[in-house]
mmCIF file of C-alpha atoms in Angstrom:
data_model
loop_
_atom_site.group_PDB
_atom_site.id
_atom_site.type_symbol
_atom_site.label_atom_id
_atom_site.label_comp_id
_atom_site.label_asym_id
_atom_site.label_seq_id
_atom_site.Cartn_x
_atom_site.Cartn_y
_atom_site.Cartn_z
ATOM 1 C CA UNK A 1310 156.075 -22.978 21.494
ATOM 2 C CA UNK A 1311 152.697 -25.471 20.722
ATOM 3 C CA UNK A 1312 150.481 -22.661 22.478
ATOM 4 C CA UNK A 1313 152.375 -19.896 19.511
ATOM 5 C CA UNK A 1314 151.718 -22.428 16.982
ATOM 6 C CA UNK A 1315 148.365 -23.311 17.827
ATOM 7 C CA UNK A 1316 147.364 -19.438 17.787
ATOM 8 C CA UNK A 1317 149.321 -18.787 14.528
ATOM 9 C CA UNK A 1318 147.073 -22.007 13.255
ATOM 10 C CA UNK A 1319 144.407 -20.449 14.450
ATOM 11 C CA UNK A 1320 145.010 -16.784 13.241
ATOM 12 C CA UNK A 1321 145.179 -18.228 9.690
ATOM 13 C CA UNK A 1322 141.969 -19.632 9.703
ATOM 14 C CA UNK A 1323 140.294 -16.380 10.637
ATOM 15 C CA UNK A 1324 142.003 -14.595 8.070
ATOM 16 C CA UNK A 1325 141.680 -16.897 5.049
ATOM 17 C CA UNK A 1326 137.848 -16.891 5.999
ATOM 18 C CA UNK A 1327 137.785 -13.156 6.373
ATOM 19 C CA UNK A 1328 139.528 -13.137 3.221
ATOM 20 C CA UNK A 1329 136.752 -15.744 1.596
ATOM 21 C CA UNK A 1330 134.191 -13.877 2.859
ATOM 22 C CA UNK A 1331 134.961 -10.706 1.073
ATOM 23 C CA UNK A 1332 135.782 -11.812 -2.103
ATOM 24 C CA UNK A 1333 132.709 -14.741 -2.760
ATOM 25 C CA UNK A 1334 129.348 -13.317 -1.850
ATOM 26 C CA UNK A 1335 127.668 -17.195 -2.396
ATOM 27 C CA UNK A 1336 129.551 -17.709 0.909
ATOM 28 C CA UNK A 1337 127.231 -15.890 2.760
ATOM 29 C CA UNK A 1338 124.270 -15.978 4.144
ATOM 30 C CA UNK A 1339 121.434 -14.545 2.643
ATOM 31 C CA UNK A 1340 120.123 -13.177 5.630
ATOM 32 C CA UNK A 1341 117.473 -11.407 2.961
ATOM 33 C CA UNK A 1342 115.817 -14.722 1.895
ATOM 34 C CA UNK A 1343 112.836 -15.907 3.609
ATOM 35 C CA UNK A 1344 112.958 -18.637 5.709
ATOM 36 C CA UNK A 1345 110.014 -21.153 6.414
ATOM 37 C CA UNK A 1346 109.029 -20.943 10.261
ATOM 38 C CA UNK A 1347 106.102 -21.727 12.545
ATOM 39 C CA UNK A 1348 104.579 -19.110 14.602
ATOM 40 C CA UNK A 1349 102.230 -19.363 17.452
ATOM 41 C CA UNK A 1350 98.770 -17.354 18.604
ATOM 42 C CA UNK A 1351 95.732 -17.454 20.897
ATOM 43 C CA UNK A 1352 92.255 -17.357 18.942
ATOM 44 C CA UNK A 1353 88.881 -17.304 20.621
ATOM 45 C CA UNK A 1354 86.897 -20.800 21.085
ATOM 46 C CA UNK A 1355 83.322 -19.706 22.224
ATOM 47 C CA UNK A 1356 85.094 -17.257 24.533
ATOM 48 C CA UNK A 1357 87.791 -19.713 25.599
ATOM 49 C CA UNK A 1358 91.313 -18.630 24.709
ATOM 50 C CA UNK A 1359 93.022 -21.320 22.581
ATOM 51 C CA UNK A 1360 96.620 -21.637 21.906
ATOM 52 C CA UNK A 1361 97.447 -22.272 17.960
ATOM 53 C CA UNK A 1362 100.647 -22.935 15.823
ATOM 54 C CA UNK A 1363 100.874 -22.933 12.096
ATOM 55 C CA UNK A 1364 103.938 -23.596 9.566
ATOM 56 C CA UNK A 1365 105.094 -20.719 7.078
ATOM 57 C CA UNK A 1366 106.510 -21.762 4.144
ATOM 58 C CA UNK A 1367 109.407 -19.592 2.727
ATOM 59 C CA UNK A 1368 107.523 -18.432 -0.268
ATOM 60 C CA UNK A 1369 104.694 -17.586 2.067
ATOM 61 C CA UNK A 1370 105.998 -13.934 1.522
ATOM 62 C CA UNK A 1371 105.734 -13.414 -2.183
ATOM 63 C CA UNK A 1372 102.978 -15.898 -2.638
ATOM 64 C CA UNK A 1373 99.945 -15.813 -0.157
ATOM 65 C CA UNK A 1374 97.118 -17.585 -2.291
ATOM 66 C CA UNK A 1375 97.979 -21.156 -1.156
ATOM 67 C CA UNK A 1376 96.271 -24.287 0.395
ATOM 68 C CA UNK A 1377 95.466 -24.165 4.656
ATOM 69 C CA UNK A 1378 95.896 -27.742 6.017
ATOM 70 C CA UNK A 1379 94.067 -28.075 9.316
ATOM 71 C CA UNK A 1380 95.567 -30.955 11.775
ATOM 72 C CA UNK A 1381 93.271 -32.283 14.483
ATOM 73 C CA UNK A 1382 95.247 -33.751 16.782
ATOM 74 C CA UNK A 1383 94.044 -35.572 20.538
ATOM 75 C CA UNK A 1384 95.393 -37.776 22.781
ATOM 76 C CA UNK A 1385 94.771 -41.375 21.403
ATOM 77 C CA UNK A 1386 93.264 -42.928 24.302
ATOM 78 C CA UNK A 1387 93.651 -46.623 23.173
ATOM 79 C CA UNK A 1388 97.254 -46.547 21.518
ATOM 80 C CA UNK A 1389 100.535 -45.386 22.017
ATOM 81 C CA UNK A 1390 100.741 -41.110 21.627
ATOM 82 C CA UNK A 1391 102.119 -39.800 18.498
ATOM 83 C CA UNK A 1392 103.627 -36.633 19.209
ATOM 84 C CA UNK A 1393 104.871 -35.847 15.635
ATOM 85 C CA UNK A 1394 101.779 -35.737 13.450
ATOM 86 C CA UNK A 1395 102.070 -31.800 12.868
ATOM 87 C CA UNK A 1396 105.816 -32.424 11.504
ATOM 88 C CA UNK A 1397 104.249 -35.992 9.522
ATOM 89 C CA UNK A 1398 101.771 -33.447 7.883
ATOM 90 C CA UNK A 1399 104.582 -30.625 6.993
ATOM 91 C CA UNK A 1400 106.871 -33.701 5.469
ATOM 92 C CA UNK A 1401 103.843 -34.979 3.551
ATOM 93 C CA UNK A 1402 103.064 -31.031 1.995
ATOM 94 C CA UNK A 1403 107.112 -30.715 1.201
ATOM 95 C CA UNK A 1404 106.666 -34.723 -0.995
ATOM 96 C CA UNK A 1405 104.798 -32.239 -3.396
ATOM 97 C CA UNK A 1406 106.224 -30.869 -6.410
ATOM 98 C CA UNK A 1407 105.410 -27.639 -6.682
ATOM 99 C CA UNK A 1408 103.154 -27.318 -3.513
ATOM 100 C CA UNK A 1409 103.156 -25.242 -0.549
ATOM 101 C CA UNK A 1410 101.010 -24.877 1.872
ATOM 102 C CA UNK A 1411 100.450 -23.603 5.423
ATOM 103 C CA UNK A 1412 99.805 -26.180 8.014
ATOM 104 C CA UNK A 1413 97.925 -25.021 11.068
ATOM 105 C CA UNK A 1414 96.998 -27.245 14.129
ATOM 106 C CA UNK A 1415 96.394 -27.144 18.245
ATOM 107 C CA UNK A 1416 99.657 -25.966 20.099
ATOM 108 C CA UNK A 1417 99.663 -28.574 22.253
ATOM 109 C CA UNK A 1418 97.746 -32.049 22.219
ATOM 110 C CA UNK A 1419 94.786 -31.838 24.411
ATOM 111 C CA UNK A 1420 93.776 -34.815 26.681
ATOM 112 C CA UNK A 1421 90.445 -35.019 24.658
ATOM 113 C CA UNK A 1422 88.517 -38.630 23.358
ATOM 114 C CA UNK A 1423 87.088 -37.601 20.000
ATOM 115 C CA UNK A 1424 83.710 -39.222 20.448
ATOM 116 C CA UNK A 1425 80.401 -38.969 18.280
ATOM 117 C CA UNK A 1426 78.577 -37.728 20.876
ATOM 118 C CA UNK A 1427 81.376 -35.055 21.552
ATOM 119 C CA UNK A 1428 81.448 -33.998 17.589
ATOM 120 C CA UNK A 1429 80.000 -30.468 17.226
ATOM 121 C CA UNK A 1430 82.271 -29.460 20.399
ATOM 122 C CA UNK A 1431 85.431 -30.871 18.621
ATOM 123 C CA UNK A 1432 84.518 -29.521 14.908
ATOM 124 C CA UNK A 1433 83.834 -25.740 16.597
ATOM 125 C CA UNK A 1434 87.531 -25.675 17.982
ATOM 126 C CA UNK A 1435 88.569 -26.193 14.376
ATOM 127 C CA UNK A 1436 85.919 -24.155 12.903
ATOM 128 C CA UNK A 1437 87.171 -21.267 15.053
ATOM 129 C CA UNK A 1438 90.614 -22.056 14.291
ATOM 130 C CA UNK A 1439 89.534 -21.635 10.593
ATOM 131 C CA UNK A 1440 88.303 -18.402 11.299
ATOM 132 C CA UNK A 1441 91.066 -16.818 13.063
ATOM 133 C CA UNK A 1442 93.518 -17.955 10.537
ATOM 134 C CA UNK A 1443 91.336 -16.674 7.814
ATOM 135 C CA UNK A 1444 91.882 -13.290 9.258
ATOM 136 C CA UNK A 1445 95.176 -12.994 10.236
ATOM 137 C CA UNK A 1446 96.517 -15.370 7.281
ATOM 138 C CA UNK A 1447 94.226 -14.894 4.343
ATOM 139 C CA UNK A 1448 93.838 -15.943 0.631
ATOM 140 C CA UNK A 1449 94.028 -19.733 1.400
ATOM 141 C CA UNK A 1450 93.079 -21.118 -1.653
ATOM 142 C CA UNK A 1451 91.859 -23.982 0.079
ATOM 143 C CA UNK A 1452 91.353 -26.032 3.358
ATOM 144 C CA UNK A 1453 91.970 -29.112 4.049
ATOM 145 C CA UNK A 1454 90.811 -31.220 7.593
ATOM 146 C CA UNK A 1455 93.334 -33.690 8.307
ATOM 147 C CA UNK A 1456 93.297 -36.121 11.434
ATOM 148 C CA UNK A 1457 93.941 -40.111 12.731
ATOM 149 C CA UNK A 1458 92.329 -42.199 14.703
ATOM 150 C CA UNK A 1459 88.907 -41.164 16.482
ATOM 151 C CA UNK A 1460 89.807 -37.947 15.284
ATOM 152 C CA UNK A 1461 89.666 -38.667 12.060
ATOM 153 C CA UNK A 1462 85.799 -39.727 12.325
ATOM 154 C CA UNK A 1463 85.615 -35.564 13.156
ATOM 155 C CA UNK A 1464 87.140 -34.757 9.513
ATOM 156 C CA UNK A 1465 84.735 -37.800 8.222
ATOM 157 C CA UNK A 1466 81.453 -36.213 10.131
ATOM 158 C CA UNK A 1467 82.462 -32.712 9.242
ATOM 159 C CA UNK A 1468 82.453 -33.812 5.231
ATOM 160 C CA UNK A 1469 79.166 -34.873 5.613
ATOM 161 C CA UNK A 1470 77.318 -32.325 8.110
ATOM 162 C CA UNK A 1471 78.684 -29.280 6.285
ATOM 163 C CA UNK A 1472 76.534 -27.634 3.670
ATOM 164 C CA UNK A 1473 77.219 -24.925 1.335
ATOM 165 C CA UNK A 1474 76.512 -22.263 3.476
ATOM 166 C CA UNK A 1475 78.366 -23.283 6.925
ATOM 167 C CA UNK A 1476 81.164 -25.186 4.423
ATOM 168 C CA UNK A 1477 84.714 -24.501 6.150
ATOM 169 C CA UNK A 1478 86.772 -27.231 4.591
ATOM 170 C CA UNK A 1479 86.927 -28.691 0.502
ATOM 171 C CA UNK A 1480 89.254 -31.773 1.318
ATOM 172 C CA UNK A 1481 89.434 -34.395 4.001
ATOM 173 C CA UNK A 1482 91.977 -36.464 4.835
ATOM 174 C CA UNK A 1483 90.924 -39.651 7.442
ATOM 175 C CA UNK A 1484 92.563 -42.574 8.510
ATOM 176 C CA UNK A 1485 92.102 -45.473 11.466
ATOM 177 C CA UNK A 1486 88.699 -44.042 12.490
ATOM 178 C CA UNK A 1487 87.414 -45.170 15.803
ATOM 179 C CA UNK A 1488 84.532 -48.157 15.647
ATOM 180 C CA UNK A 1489 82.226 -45.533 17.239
ATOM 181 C CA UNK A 1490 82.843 -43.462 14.538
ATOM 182 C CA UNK A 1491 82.878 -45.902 11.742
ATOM 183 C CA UNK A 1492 79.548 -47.169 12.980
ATOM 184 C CA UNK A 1493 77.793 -43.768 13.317
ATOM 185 C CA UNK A 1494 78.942 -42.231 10.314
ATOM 186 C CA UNK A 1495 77.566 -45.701 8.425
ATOM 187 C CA UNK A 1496 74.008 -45.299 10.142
ATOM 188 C CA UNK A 1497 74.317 -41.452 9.252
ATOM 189 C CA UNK A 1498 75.144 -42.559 5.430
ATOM 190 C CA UNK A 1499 72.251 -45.388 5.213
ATOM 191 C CA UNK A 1500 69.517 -42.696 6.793
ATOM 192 C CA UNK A 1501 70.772 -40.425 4.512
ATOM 193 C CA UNK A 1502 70.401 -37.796 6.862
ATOM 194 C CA UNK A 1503 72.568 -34.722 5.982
ATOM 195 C CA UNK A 1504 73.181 -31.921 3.842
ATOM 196 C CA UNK A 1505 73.329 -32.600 0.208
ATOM 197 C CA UNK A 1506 73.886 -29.146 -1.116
ATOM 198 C CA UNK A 1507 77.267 -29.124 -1.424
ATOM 199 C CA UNK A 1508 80.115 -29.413 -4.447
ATOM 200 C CA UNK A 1509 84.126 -29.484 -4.850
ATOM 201 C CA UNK A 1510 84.817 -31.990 -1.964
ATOM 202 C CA UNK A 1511 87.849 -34.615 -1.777
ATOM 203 C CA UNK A 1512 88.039 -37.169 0.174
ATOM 204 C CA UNK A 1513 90.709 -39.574 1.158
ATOM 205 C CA UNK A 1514 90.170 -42.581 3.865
ATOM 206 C CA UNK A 1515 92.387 -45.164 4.847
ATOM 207 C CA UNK A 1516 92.733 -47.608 7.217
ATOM 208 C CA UNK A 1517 95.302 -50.425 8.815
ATOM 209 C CA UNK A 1518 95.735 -54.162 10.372
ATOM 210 C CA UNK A 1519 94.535 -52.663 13.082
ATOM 211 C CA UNK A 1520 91.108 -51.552 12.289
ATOM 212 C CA UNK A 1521 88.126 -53.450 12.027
ATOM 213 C CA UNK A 1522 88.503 -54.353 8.373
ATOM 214 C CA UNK A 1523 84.707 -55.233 7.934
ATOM 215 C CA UNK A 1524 83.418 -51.766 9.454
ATOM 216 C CA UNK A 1525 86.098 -50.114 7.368
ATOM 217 C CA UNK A 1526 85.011 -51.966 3.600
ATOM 218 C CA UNK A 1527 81.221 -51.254 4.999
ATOM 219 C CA UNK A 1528 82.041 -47.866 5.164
ATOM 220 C CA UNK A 1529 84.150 -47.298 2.012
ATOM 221 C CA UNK A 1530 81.375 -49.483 -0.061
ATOM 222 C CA UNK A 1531 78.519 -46.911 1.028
ATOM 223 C CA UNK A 1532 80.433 -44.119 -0.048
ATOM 224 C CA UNK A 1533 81.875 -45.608 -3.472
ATOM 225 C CA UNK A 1534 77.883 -46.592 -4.377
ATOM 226 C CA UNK A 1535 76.466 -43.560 -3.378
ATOM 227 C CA UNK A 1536 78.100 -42.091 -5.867
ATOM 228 C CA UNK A 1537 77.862 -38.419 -4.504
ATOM 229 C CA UNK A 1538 78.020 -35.609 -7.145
ATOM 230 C CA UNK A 1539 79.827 -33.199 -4.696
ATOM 231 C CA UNK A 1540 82.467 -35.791 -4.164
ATOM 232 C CA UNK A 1541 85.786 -37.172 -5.430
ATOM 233 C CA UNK A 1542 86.863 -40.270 -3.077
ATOM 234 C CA UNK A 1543 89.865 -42.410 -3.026
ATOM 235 C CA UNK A 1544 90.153 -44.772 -0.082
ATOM 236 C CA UNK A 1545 92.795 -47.547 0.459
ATOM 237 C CA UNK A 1546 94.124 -50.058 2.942
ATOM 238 C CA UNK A 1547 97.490 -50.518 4.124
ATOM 239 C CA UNK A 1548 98.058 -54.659 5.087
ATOM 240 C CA UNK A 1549 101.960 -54.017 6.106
ATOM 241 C CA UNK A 1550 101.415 -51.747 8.799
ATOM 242 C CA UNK A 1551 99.113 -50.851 12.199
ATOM 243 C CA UNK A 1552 97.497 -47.966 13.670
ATOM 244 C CA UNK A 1553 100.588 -46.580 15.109
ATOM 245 C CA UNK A 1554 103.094 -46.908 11.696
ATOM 246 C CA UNK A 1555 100.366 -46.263 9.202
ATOM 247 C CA UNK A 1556 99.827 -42.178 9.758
ATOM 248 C CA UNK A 1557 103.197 -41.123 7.957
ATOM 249 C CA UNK A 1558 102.281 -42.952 4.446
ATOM 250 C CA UNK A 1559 98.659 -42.151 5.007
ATOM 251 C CA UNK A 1560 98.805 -38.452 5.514
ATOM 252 C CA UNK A 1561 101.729 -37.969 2.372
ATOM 253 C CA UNK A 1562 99.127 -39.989 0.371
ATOM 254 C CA UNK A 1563 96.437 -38.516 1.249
ATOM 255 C CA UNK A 1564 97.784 -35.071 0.470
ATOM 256 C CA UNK A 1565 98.705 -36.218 -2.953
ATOM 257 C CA UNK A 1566 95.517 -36.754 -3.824
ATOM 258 C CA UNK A 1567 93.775 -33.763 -2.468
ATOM 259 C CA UNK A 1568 96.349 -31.223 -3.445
ATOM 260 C CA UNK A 1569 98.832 -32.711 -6.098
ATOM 261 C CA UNK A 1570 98.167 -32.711 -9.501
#
């Protein structure tokens, strides 16, 4: 007698949804609509075959002239691994009214120190990167180099060593660069030693408790009196949090200013 019951229970529910289902189409799905998603590809690097991802947006579809947001993305060598950065960078983009954008990065997270010395072989990947997605994604409206860490003294050196004719990227996004990095890019900024012929850059920089605070206000007071022409800057520093907390707030912030209004 329970087991009837249970089925006649259970026969009820079928047909009321049946029923439901019929006779409101806004129950549906709307298996037509397009849905964000991230797809993943091998591209070239000097001959090397490289694994990729990058995240769709729904209106990716109907609307293909939007920003490309580049993630660099290494093991950290000195701190604890942050294995969500790519999804910190998509939450940041979806913070924006009226902004989407695709969000393209490494597959995986290499076992890689980003160090000066090591820069042209780091910025290629991404350079390469650029250039597949170009193809196969086009009509970015812009590019934007994104990273933490050491490898954010990659974005910084790439701002700076890219010209008008080899330019791949308009806005950088840094924050917790490596001392290495702080110090090199601060001797390449004092010998003044790079391309100048360039225009339309943004930069944001950032930094934590955990930086070297001295290296970091050295650094952000020889770009904010060098007053480049080619460059709008914004830098801050974040006193409640360390290296390994800071990347969330720092990435959404950073993408404000390069891409919001």
């Amino acid at each position: 007698m329970k087991i009837h019951a249970t089925y006649n229970f259970l026969l009820s529910g079928v047909m009321l949804f049946s029923f439901l289902w019929n006779q409101d189409p806004q129950m549906r799905p709307d298996e037509s609509e397009p849905a964000s998603r991230i797809e993943y590809f091998t591209f070239s690097n000097n001959g090397t075959p490289t694994k990729g991802k990058i995240y769709i947006p729904d209106s990716y579809d109907t609307n293909k002239n939007i920003p490309a947001i580049y993630l660099i993305d290494f093991t950290e060598q000195h701190f604890k691994l942050a294995t969500d950065e790519f999804e910190k960078v998509i939450a940041g983009v979806e913070q924006l009214e009226g902004v989407e954008a695709l969000v393209v990065s490494l597959e995986g997270i290499p076992d890689i120190d980003a160090e000066p010395d090591s820069y042209q072989q780091h910025y290629y990947i991404y350079k390469n990167l650029a250039s597949f997605v170009d193809a196969q994604y086009p009509n970015n409206s812009s590019r934007t180099f994104i990273g933490k860490g050491s490898e954010s003294g990659v974005v910084l050196m790439a701002m700076f060593l890219e010209d008008s004719k080899t330019s791949i990227f308009e806005n950088f996004i840094a924050t917790d660069p490596s001392g290495l990095y702080t110090a090199s890019l601060i001797d390449l900024i004092e010998g003044g030693d790079f391309p100048q012929n360039k225009s339309g850059k943004k930069l944001h920089f950032s930094f934590s408790t955990s930086n070297d605070r001295n290296s970091c206000t050295r650094l952000i007071n020889l770009i904010d009196n060098a007053r480049y022409p080619w460059l709008q800057f914004e830098s801050k520093e974040y006193t409640d949090s360390n290296y390994e907390n800071t990347y969330p707030i720092a990435f959404a912030e950073g993408l404000q200013y390069v891409l919001g209004d």
